[in-house]
CSV table of C-alpha atoms and ligand atoms in Angstrom, one decimal:
chain,number,residue,atom,x,y,z
A,1,UNK,CA,100.5,120.2,111.6
A,2,UNK,CA,104.3,120.3,110.9
A,3,UNK,CA,106.0,123.5,112.2
A,4,UNK,CA,107.1,125.7,109.2
A,5,UNK,CA,110.6,126.8,109.6
A,6,UNK,CA,113.3,128.5,107.5
A,7,UNK,CA,115.3,126.2,105.4
A,8,UNK,CA,118.4,124.6,107.2
A,9,UNK,CA,121.3,126.7,106.8
A,10,UNK,CA,119.3,129.9,105.8
A,11,UNK,CA,118.4,132.8,108.3
A,12,UNK,CA,116.2,135.6,109.1
A,13,UNK,CA,117.6,138.9,109.9
A,14,UNK,CA,115.6,140.4,112.6
A,15,UNK,CA,115.2,144.2,112.9
A,16,UNK,CA,117.6,144.6,115.9
A,17,UNK,CA,120.3,143.0,113.7
A,18,UNK,CA,119.8,145.1,110.8
A,19,UNK,CA,121.8,148.0,111.9
A,20,UNK,CA,125.0,145.9,111.9
A,21,UNK,CA,124.1,144.6,108.3
A,22,UNK,CA,123.5,148.3,107.2
A,23,UNK,CA,126.7,149.3,108.7
A,24,UNK,CA,128.7,146.7,106.8
A,25,UNK,CA,126.8,147.4,103.5
A,26,UNK,CA,126.9,151.2,103.7
A,27,UNK,CA,130.4,151.1,104.7
A,28,UNK,CA,131.4,148.9,101.6
A,29,UNK,CA,129.0,151.1,99.2
A,30,UNK,CA,130.5,154.2,100.4
A,31,UNK,CA,134.2,153.0,100.1
A,32,UNK,CA,133.7,151.3,96.8
A,33,UNK,CA,132.3,154.4,95.5
A,34,UNK,CA,135.6,156.4,96.7
A,35,UNK,CA,137.7,153.8,94.7
A,36,UNK,CA,135.7,154.4,91.5
A,37,UNK,CA,133.7,151.2,91.5
A,38,UNK,CA,130.1,151.1,90.4
A,39,UNK,CA,127.3,148.9,91.6
A,40,UNK,CA,126.1,146.1,89.5
A,41,UNK,CA,123.0,143.9,90.3
A,42,UNK,CA,122.7,140.7,88.5
A,43,UNK,CA,119.8,137.9,88.8
A,44,UNK,CA,120.0,135.4,91.8
A,45,UNK,CA,119.2,132.7,89.2
A,46,UNK,CA,121.5,131.8,86.2
A,47,UNK,CA,121.7,129.0,83.6
A,48,UNK,CA,123.6,126.1,85.5
A,49,UNK,CA,126.3,126.2,82.8
A,50,UNK,CA,127.5,129.6,83.7
A,51,UNK,CA,128.9,128.2,87.0
A,52,UNK,CA,130.0,124.7,85.6
A,53,UNK,CA,132.1,126.3,83.0
A,54,UNK,CA,133.7,129.1,85.4
A,55,UNK,CA,134.0,127.6,88.8
A,56,UNK,CA,134.7,124.3,87.1
A,57,UNK,CA,134.0,120.6,87.8
A,58,UNK,CA,135.9,119.0,90.4
A,59,UNK,CA,135.4,122.0,92.6
A,60,UNK,CA,133.1,121.3,95.9
A,61,UNK,CA,130.7,124.1,94.8
A,62,UNK,CA,129.9,122.5,91.4
A,63,UNK,CA,130.1,118.9,92.4
A,64,UNK,CA,128.2,119.0,95.6
A,65,UNK,CA,126.9,122.4,96.7
A,66,UNK,CA,124.8,124.1,94.0
A,67,UNK,CA,121.1,124.3,94.3
A,68,UNK,CA,120.2,123.3,90.7
A,69,UNK,CA,116.8,122.6,89.4
A,70,UNK,CA,114.9,122.3,86.0
A,71,UNK,CA,112.3,125.0,85.8
A,72,UNK,CA,109.0,124.5,83.9
A,73,UNK,CA,110.6,125.4,80.6
A,74,UNK,CA,112.8,122.4,81.0
A,75,UNK,CA,115.9,124.8,81.5
A,76,UNK,CA,118.7,123.9,84.2
A,77,UNK,CA,119.1,126.8,86.5
A,78,UNK,CA,121.1,127.2,89.5
A,79,UNK,CA,120.8,129.7,92.4
A,80,UNK,CA,124.2,131.7,92.2
A,81,UNK,CA,126.8,130.3,94.5
A,82,UNK,CA,129.2,133.3,94.1
A,83,UNK,CA,129.1,136.8,92.2
A,84,UNK,CA,132.0,136.4,89.7
A,85,UNK,CA,130.7,134.4,87.1
A,86,UNK,CA,127.4,136.4,87.0
A,87,UNK,CA,129.4,139.6,86.9
A,88,UNK,CA,131.5,138.2,83.8
A,89,UNK,CA,128.2,137.1,82.1
A,90,UNK,CA,126.7,140.5,82.5
A,91,UNK,CA,130.0,142.1,81.3
A,92,UNK,CA,129.9,140.3,78.2
A,93,UNK,CA,126.3,140.4,77.6
A,94,UNK,CA,126.3,144.1,77.7
A,95,UNK,CA,129.6,144.4,75.6
A,96,UNK,CA,130.9,146.6,78.4
A,97,UNK,CA,134.4,145.9,77.1
A,98,UNK,CA,133.5,147.7,73.7
A,99,UNK,CA,132.4,150.9,75.7
A,100,UNK,CA,135.4,151.2,78.2
A,101,UNK,CA,138.7,149.6,78.5
A,102,UNK,CA,138.7,149.3,82.4
A,103,UNK,CA,135.7,148.5,84.3
A,104,UNK,CA,135.1,148.6,88.0
A,105,UNK,CA,132.3,147.0,89.5
A,106,UNK,CA,131.0,145.9,93.0
A,107,UNK,CA,128.2,143.9,94.2
A,108,UNK,CA,126.3,142.7,97.4
A,109,UNK,CA,123.7,140.1,97.9
A,110,UNK,CA,122.8,136.6,98.7
A,111,UNK,CA,124.5,133.3,97.5
A,112,UNK,CA,123.5,129.8,97.9
A,113,UNK,CA,125.7,126.7,98.5
A,114,UNK,CA,124.6,123.6,100.0
A,115,UNK,CA,127.1,123.2,102.5
A,116,UNK,CA,127.5,121.6,106.0
A,117,UNK,CA,126.1,124.5,108.3
A,118,UNK,CA,128.2,125.7,111.1
A,119,UNK,CA,129.1,128.9,112.6
A,120,UNK,CA,129.9,131.1,110.0
A,121,UNK,CA,129.0,128.7,107.4
A,122,UNK,CA,125.4,128.7,105.9
A,123,UNK,CA,123.5,127.7,102.9
A,124,UNK,CA,122.3,131.0,102.2
A,125,UNK,CA,124.7,133.6,102.9
A,126,UNK,CA,125.8,137.0,101.7
A,127,UNK,CA,128.8,138.3,99.9
A,128,UNK,CA,130.1,141.7,98.9
A,129,UNK,CA,132.6,141.9,96.3
A,130,UNK,CA,134.4,143.8,93.5
A,131,UNK,CA,135.5,142.9,90.1
A,132,UNK,CA,138.1,145.1,88.1
A,133,UNK,CA,138.1,144.2,84.4
A,134,UNK,CA,140.7,145.3,81.7
A,135,UNK,CA,143.9,146.0,83.8
A,136,UNK,CA,146.7,143.2,83.6
A,137,UNK,CA,148.9,145.0,85.9
A,138,UNK,CA,149.9,144.1,89.4
A,139,UNK,CA,148.6,147.7,90.5
A,140,UNK,CA,145.1,146.5,89.7
A,141,UNK,CA,145.6,143.6,92.0
A,142,UNK,CA,147.1,145.8,94.6
A,143,UNK,CA,144.1,148.2,94.4
A,144,UNK,CA,141.6,145.4,95.0
A,145,UNK,CA,143.6,144.0,97.9
A,146,UNK,CA,143.8,147.6,99.4
A,147,UNK,CA,140.1,148.1,99.0
A,148,UNK,CA,139.5,145.0,101.0
A,149,UNK,CA,141.9,145.8,103.8
A,150,UNK,CA,140.6,149.5,103.8
A,151,UNK,CA,137.1,148.0,104.4
A,152,UNK,CA,138.2,145.9,107.3
A,153,UNK,CA,139.9,148.9,108.6
A,154,UNK,CA,136.7,151.2,108.2
A,155,UNK,CA,134.7,148.5,110.0
A,156,UNK,CA,137.1,148.5,112.9
A,157,UNK,CA,137.9,144.7,112.2
A,158,UNK,CA,141.5,144.3,113.5
A,159,UNK,CA,143.8,141.3,113.9
A,160,UNK,CA,143.4,140.1,110.5
A,161,UNK,CA,146.1,138.4,108.5
A,162,UNK,CA,146.3,138.9,104.8
A,163,UNK,CA,147.8,135.6,102.9
A,164,UNK,CA,149.2,136.2,99.5
A,165,UNK,CA,150.0,133.8,96.9
A,166,UNK,CA,150.3,133.2,93.1
A,167,UNK,CA,149.4,130.5,90.8
A,168,UNK,CA,151.3,131.9,87.9
A,169,UNK,CA,150.0,132.1,84.4
A,170,UNK,CA,148.8,129.0,82.5
A,171,UNK,CA,152.5,127.8,82.0
A,172,UNK,CA,153.9,128.2,85.4
A,173,UNK,CA,150.6,126.6,86.7
A,174,UNK,CA,151.0,123.5,84.6
A,175,UNK,CA,154.7,123.4,85.8
A,176,UNK,CA,153.4,123.5,89.5
A,177,UNK,CA,150.5,120.9,88.8
A,178,UNK,CA,153.0,118.4,87.5
A,179,UNK,CA,155.3,119.1,90.6
A,180,UNK,CA,152.2,118.4,92.9
A,181,UNK,CA,151.4,115.3,91.1
A,182,UNK,CA,155.0,114.0,91.3
A,183,UNK,CA,154.8,114.7,95.1
A,184,UNK,CA,151.5,113.3,95.9
A,185,UNK,CA,151.7,110.1,93.4
A,186,UNK,CA,153.6,107.9,95.8
A,187,UNK,CA,151.0,108.6,98.3
A,188,UNK,CA,148.0,108.3,96.3
A,189,UNK,CA,146.4,105.2,97.9
A,190,UNK,CA,146.5,106.6,101.3
A,191,UNK,CA,144.6,109.9,100.2
A,192,UNK,CA,140.9,110.4,100.8
A,193,UNK,CA,138.4,109.6,98.1
A,194,UNK,CA,138.1,113.4,97.0
A,195,UNK,CA,141.8,113.8,96.7
A,196,UNK,CA,142.3,110.7,94.7
A,197,UNK,CA,139.4,112.0,92.0
A,198,UNK,CA,141.2,115.4,92.0
A,199,UNK,CA,144.7,113.9,91.6
A,200,UNK,CA,144.6,113.9,87.6
A,201,UNK,CA,142.1,116.7,86.9
A,202,UNK,CA,142.9,119.2,89.5
A,203,UNK,CA,145.8,118.5,91.8
A,204,UNK,CA,145.8,122.2,93.1
A,205,UNK,CA,142.8,121.1,95.0
A,206,UNK,CA,144.8,118.6,97.1
A,207,UNK,CA,146.3,121.7,98.9
A,208,UNK,CA,143.0,122.7,100.4
A,209,UNK,CA,141.8,119.2,101.6
A,210,UNK,CA,140.5,119.3,105.3
A,211,UNK,CA,141.3,115.6,106.1
A,212,UNK,CA,144.0,115.7,108.6
A,213,UNK,CA,146.4,113.2,107.2
A,214,UNK,CA,146.1,114.7,103.7
A,215,UNK,CA,146.6,118.4,105.1
A,216,UNK,CA,149.6,117.2,107.0
A,217,UNK,CA,150.9,115.7,103.5
A,218,UNK,CA,150.1,119.1,101.7
A,219,UNK,CA,152.0,121.0,104.2
A,220,UNK,CA,155.2,119.7,102.7
A,221,UNK,CA,154.1,119.8,99.0
A,222,UNK,CA,156.1,122.0,96.5
A,223,UNK,CA,154.9,125.5,96.5
A,224,UNK,CA,154.1,127.8,93.7
A,225,UNK,CA,156.9,130.4,93.8
A,226,UNK,CA,159.7,127.9,92.3
A,227,UNK,CA,157.7,127.1,89.2
A,228,UNK,CA,157.0,130.6,88.2
A,229,UNK,CA,158.1,131.9,84.7
A,230,UNK,CA,159.9,135.3,84.8
A,231,UNK,CA,156.8,137.3,83.9
A,232,UNK,CA,154.7,135.7,86.5
A,233,UNK,CA,157.5,136.3,89.0
A,234,UNK,CA,157.9,139.9,88.1
A,235,UNK,CA,154.1,140.3,88.5
A,236,UNK,CA,154.2,138.9,91.9
A,237,UNK,CA,157.1,140.9,93.0
A,238,UNK,CA,155.8,144.2,91.9
A,239,UNK,CA,152.5,143.5,93.8
A,240,UNK,CA,154.5,142.7,96.8
A,241,UNK,CA,156.4,146.0,96.4
A,242,UNK,CA,153.2,148.0,96.0
A,243,UNK,CA,151.5,146.4,99.1
A,244,UNK,CA,154.8,147.3,101.1
A,245,UNK,CA,154.5,150.8,99.8
A,246,UNK,CA,150.8,151.1,100.9
A,247,UNK,CA,151.9,149.7,104.1
A,248,UNK,CA,149.7,146.7,103.9
A,249,UNK,CA,151.2,143.8,105.9
A,250,UNK,CA,150.8,140.2,104.2
A,251,UNK,CA,152.4,137.0,104.4
A,252,UNK,CA,153.2,134.9,101.4
A,253,UNK,CA,151.4,131.5,101.2
A,254,UNK,CA,153.1,129.4,98.5
A,255,UNK,CA,150.2,126.7,99.0
A,256,UNK,CA,147.4,129.1,98.5
A,257,UNK,CA,145.3,127.7,95.9
A,258,UNK,CA,141.7,128.9,96.6
A,259,UNK,CA,138.6,126.9,96.0
A,260,UNK,CA,137.7,128.0,92.5
A,261,UNK,CA,139.0,127.1,89.0
A,262,UNK,CA,139.4,130.2,87.4
A,263,UNK,CA,142.1,132.1,89.2
A,264,UNK,CA,145.6,132.5,87.6
A,265,UNK,CA,148.4,134.6,89.1
A,266,UNK,CA,147.5,136.5,92.2
A,267,UNK,CA,145.3,134.8,94.9
A,268,UNK,CA,144.7,136.2,98.4
A,269,UNK,CA,142.7,135.4,101.4
A,270,UNK,CA,142.0,137.4,104.6
A,271,UNK,CA,141.6,135.7,107.9
A,272,UNK,CA,140.6,137.1,111.2
A,273,UNK,CA,138.2,136.5,114.2
A,274,UNK,CA,139.5,132.9,114.7
A,275,UNK,CA,138.2,133.1,118.4
A,276,UNK,CA,134.7,133.3,117.0
A,277,UNK,CA,134.8,131.8,113.6
A,278,UNK,CA,137.3,129.0,114.5
A,279,UNK,CA,138.1,127.1,111.3
A,280,UNK,CA,135.9,129.0,109.0
A,281,UNK,CA,138.2,132.2,109.6
A,282,UNK,CA,138.4,133.2,105.9
A,283,UNK,CA,136.6,136.5,105.8
A,284,UNK,CA,137.1,136.8,102.1
A,285,UNK,CA,139.5,136.1,99.3
A,286,UNK,CA,140.0,136.7,95.7
A,287,UNK,CA,142.5,137.0,93.0
A,288,UNK,CA,143.2,137.3,89.2
A,289,UNK,CA,141.2,135.5,86.6
A,290,UNK,CA,142.6,136.6,83.4
A,291,UNK,CA,141.3,133.7,81.4
A,292,UNK,CA,137.5,133.8,82.5
A,293,UNK,CA,136.1,136.5,80.1
A,294,UNK,CA,137.7,134.8,76.9
A,295,UNK,CA,136.5,131.3,78.2
A,296,UNK,CA,132.8,132.8,77.9
A,297,UNK,CA,133.6,133.7,74.4
A,298,UNK,CA,134.7,137.5,75.0
A,299,UNK,CA,137.9,139.1,74.0
A,300,UNK,CA,141.0,138.4,76.1
A,301,UNK,CA,140.3,140.4,79.2
A,302,UNK,CA,142.4,140.5,82.1
A,303,UNK,CA,140.4,140.6,85.5
A,304,UNK,CA,141.0,140.6,89.3
A,305,UNK,CA,138.5,140.8,92.3
A,306,UNK,CA,137.6,139.7,95.6
A,307,UNK,CA,134.5,138.5,97.7
A,308,UNK,CA,133.9,138.6,101.3
A,309,UNK,CA,131.3,136.8,103.4
A,310,UNK,CA,129.1,139.5,105.2
A,311,UNK,CA,128.0,137.1,108.1
A,312,UNK,CA,131.6,136.5,108.8
A,313,UNK,CA,132.5,140.2,108.7
A,314,UNK,CA,129.5,140.6,111.2
A,315,UNK,CA,130.9,138.1,113.5
A,316,UNK,CA,134.2,139.8,113.4
A,317,UNK,CA,132.7,143.5,114.0
A,318,UNK,CA,134.1,144.8,117.3
A,319,UNK,CA,130.7,146.2,118.6
A,320,UNK,CA,127.1,145.9,117.2
A,321,UNK,CA,125.6,149.5,116.5
A,322,UNK,CA,122.3,150.1,118.4
A,323,UNK,CA,119.2,150.4,116.4
A,324,UNK,CA,118.0,153.9,115.9
A,325,UNK,CA,115.2,154.5,118.4
A,326,UNK,CA,112.3,156.9,117.7
A,327,UNK,CA,113.2,160.5,118.0
A,328,UNK,CA,109.8,161.5,119.4
A,329,UNK,CA,107.0,159.3,121.0
A,330,UNK,CA,103.6,160.9,120.6
A,331,UNK,CA,101.4,160.0,123.7
A,332,UNK,CA,97.6,160.7,123.8
A,333,UNK,CA,96.9,161.1,127.5
A,334,UNK,CA,93.3,159.9,127.1
A,335,UNK,CA,91.2,158.1,124.5
A,336,UNK,CA,89.9,161.8,123.2
A,337,UNK,CA,93.3,162.8,122.2
A,338,UNK,CA,94.1,159.8,119.9
A,339,UNK,CA,93.0,161.5,116.7
A,340,UNK,CA,95.0,164.5,117.6
A,341,UNK,CA,98.1,162.2,118.3
A,342,UNK,CA,97.6,160.4,115.0
A,343,UNK,CA,97.5,163.7,113.3
A,344,UNK,CA,100.6,165.2,115.2
A,345,UNK,CA,102.5,161.7,114.4
A,346,UNK,CA,101.9,162.1,110.8
A,347,UNK,CA,102.9,165.9,110.8
A,348,UNK,CA,106.2,165.0,112.5
A,349,UNK,CA,107.0,162.1,110.1
A,350,UNK,CA,106.3,164.3,107.4
A,351,UNK,CA,109.0,166.7,108.7
A,352,UNK,CA,111.4,163.9,108.5
A,353,UNK,CA,111.4,162.6,112.2
A,354,UNK,CA,111.3,159.1,113.4
A,355,UNK,CA,108.1,158.9,115.4
A,356,UNK,CA,106.5,156.2,117.3
A,357,UNK,CA,103.0,156.0,119.1
A,358,UNK,CA,101.3,153.4,121.2
A,359,UNK,CA,98.3,152.7,119.0
A,360,UNK,CA,96.8,150.7,121.8
A,361,UNK,CA,96.3,153.9,124.0
A,362,UNK,CA,96.7,152.9,127.7
A,363,UNK,CA,97.5,155.1,130.7
A,364,UNK,CA,100.1,157.8,130.4
A,365,UNK,CA,102.3,156.1,132.5
A,366,UNK,CA,102.5,152.9,130.4
A,367,UNK,CA,103.0,154.9,127.3
A,368,UNK,CA,105.8,156.6,128.7
A,369,UNK,CA,107.4,153.4,130.0
A,370,UNK,CA,106.9,152.0,126.3
A,371,UNK,CA,108.6,155.1,124.9
A,372,UNK,CA,111.4,154.8,127.4
A,373,UNK,CA,111.7,151.0,126.4
A,374,UNK,CA,112.1,151.9,122.7
A,375,UNK,CA,114.6,154.4,123.4
A,376,UNK,CA,112.6,157.4,122.4
A,377,UNK,CA,114.6,160.7,122.9
A,378,UNK,CA,111.3,162.8,123.3
A,379,UNK,CA,107.7,162.3,124.4
A,380,UNK,CA,105.2,164.7,122.9
A,381,UNK,CA,102.2,164.5,125.4
A,382,UNK,CA,98.9,165.5,124.2
A,383,UNK,CA,96.2,166.0,127.1
A,384,UNK,CA,92.7,167.6,126.8
A,385,UNK,CA,94.1,171.1,127.7
A,386,UNK,CA,96.9,170.8,125.2
A,387,UNK,CA,94.8,169.9,122.4
A,388,UNK,CA,92.4,172.8,123.0
A,389,UNK,CA,95.4,175.4,123.3
A,390,UNK,CA,97.3,173.8,120.4
A,391,UNK,CA,100.5,172.9,122.4
A,392,UNK,CA,102.2,169.7,123.6
A,393,UNK,CA,104.1,168.8,126.7
A,394,UNK,CA,107.6,167.9,125.4
A,395,UNK,CA,109.3,165.6,127.8
A,396,UNK,CA,113.1,165.0,127.5
A,397,UNK,CA,113.5,161.2,128.2
A,398,UNK,CA,117.1,161.2,128.1
A,399,UNK,CA,117.9,164.3,130.3
A,400,UNK,CA,114.7,164.9,132.1
A,401,UNK,CA,112.7,168.2,132.1
A,402,UNK,CA,109.3,169.1,130.2
A,403,UNK,CA,108.8,172.1,128.0
A,404,UNK,CA,105.6,173.3,126.9
A,405,UNK,CA,105.7,173.9,122.9
A,406,UNK,CA,103.1,174.9,120.4
A,407,UNK,CA,102.4,172.1,117.9
A,408,UNK,CA,103.3,174.5,115.1
A,409,UNK,CA,106.7,175.2,116.6
A,410,UNK,CA,107.3,171.5,117.5
A,411,UNK,CA,109.4,170.6,114.4
A,412,UNK,CA,111.7,173.6,114.9
A,413,UNK,CA,112.1,173.1,118.4
A,414,UNK,CA,112.9,169.2,117.9
A,415,UNK,CA,115.2,170.0,115.1
A,416,UNK,CA,117.3,172.5,117.3
A,417,UNK,CA,117.2,170.2,120.4
A,418,UNK,CA,118.1,166.9,118.5
A,419,UNK,CA,121.0,168.8,116.6
A,420,UNK,CA,122.2,170.1,120.0
A,421,UNK,CA,121.8,167.0,121.8
A,422,UNK,CA,121.1,169.0,124.9
A,423,UNK,CA,118.1,170.5,126.6
A,424,UNK,CA,118.0,174.3,126.4
A,425,UNK,CA,118.9,176.3,129.6
A,426,UNK,CA,115.6,177.5,131.3
A,427,UNK,CA,113.3,174.6,131.5
A,428,UNK,CA,109.4,175.2,131.5
A,429,UNK,CA,108.6,177.9,129.0
A,430,UNK,CA,106.3,178.2,125.8
A,431,UNK,CA,108.0,178.3,122.4
A,432,UNK,CA,106.1,179.2,119.5
B,1,LIG,P1,134.8,132.0,98.2
B,1,LIG,O1,133.6,132.6,97.0
B,1,LIG,O2,134.4,130.7,98.4
B,1,LIG,O3,136.1,132.5,97.9
B,1,LIG,O4,134.3,132.9,99.3
B,1,LIG,C1,134.6,134.1,99.7
B,1,LIG,C2,134.0,134.3,101.1
B,1,LIG,O5,132.7,134.2,101.2
B,1,LIG,C3,134.5,133.5,102.1
B,1,LIG,O6,135.8,133.8,102.5
B,1,LIG,C4,133.5,133.5,103.3
B,1,LIG,O7,133.7,134.7,104.0
B,1,LIG,C5,132.2,133.7,102.5
B,1,LIG,N1,131.6,132.4,102.5
B,1,LIG,C6,131.9,131.3,101.4
B,1,LIG,N2,131.0,130.5,101.6
B,1,LIG,C7,130.3,130.8,102.9
B,1,LIG,C8,129.2,130.0,103.4
B,1,LIG,N3,128.6,128.8,103.1
B,1,LIG,N4,128.7,130.6,104.5
B,1,LIG,C9,129.2,131.8,104.9
B,1,LIG,N5,130.0,132.5,104.2
B,1,LIG,C10,130.7,132.0,103.2
């Protein structure tokens, strides 16, 4: 029989890895809440046209990487490759713009792109991100950048660099595009196939080509800044001033274009953990997409957002948090105490404690060894005499020492001792 394995580039997350995931997710949820963002959850599957019309033809995502299929109703559907298009669709579908002038949303969840798998690059990966609708000002851009930087700080991820760029609005962008075409035109024959194709439609894409010769050529290409109209220049300068004010270091990258079609004005990327991630060092990025809501048939609505890759943040985390072991391991000294042990475990769980037992039974020693291996803080041992007298022997597995405690008083004693993190003075006494 062929072995069944997870799809290439898609990974299981096992329980010992989950504490790190939860740290990232919970830190983000908490922080996004502090900035006033509400969580939005959209379907994993969307009509294919949503992504084609937003991300754009000529991008790697749309041309090569989408998981697209025709369902039994003959509709072309796609597993979402990113979160912004879905957020915009939901924003419009629910006419959120009619209810409130400014909307702050965040999301997290799996995304799908059929890329070549590598460290930090997968086919199912997870993103967290925010979208801020309705505010055209550079202060909104600064808020979004600041939220991203604050997340990295809260996670203890250091040594990151923020690259900041601007594409300008439609007119500035058209001027820059023309300048890029003028620059690349004499070299067109030497460019890779992808770049030759993109030359007419989307010359900005030539700036993020990974083919070494093309990348070298791109390094001297004209930048965006010298083609900016006055409004766009002012927007960018204000953003820079606000980031300076917030104490957020950045470097201006005049060639930053980002992989997606819908950006205009501000774009940014955060890189870090190069030692682990190598070439895939973008932890996340984002920018302004003022035209997208309108392109989907909504009213003109400025918007700005970012998305970060959760797997990459995990690779950049300074240390993995340890899984929470059980607080109490209930031990039945003999087979006759197993019923009582089951009852006690249920009672303790009902009181909110994390409880483990060894359902296989076994010798006292082997059960205590298992409790130790699981990192249990206490063991509550029930022998024949204990069951008859309604007590347990409570062993402190971290500090040593045993205390006899009545089963009725056990929740209270455990609560106090877990809170104190210390064994009480005195040792062997009966608490009721
Ligand atoms: P993008 O939507 O392409 O701007 O990506 C935003 C972030 O998502 C990137 O900076 C990465 O951290 C992460 N990301 C994008 N594609 C992948 C992938 N295939 N595997 C893992 N992370 C990814």
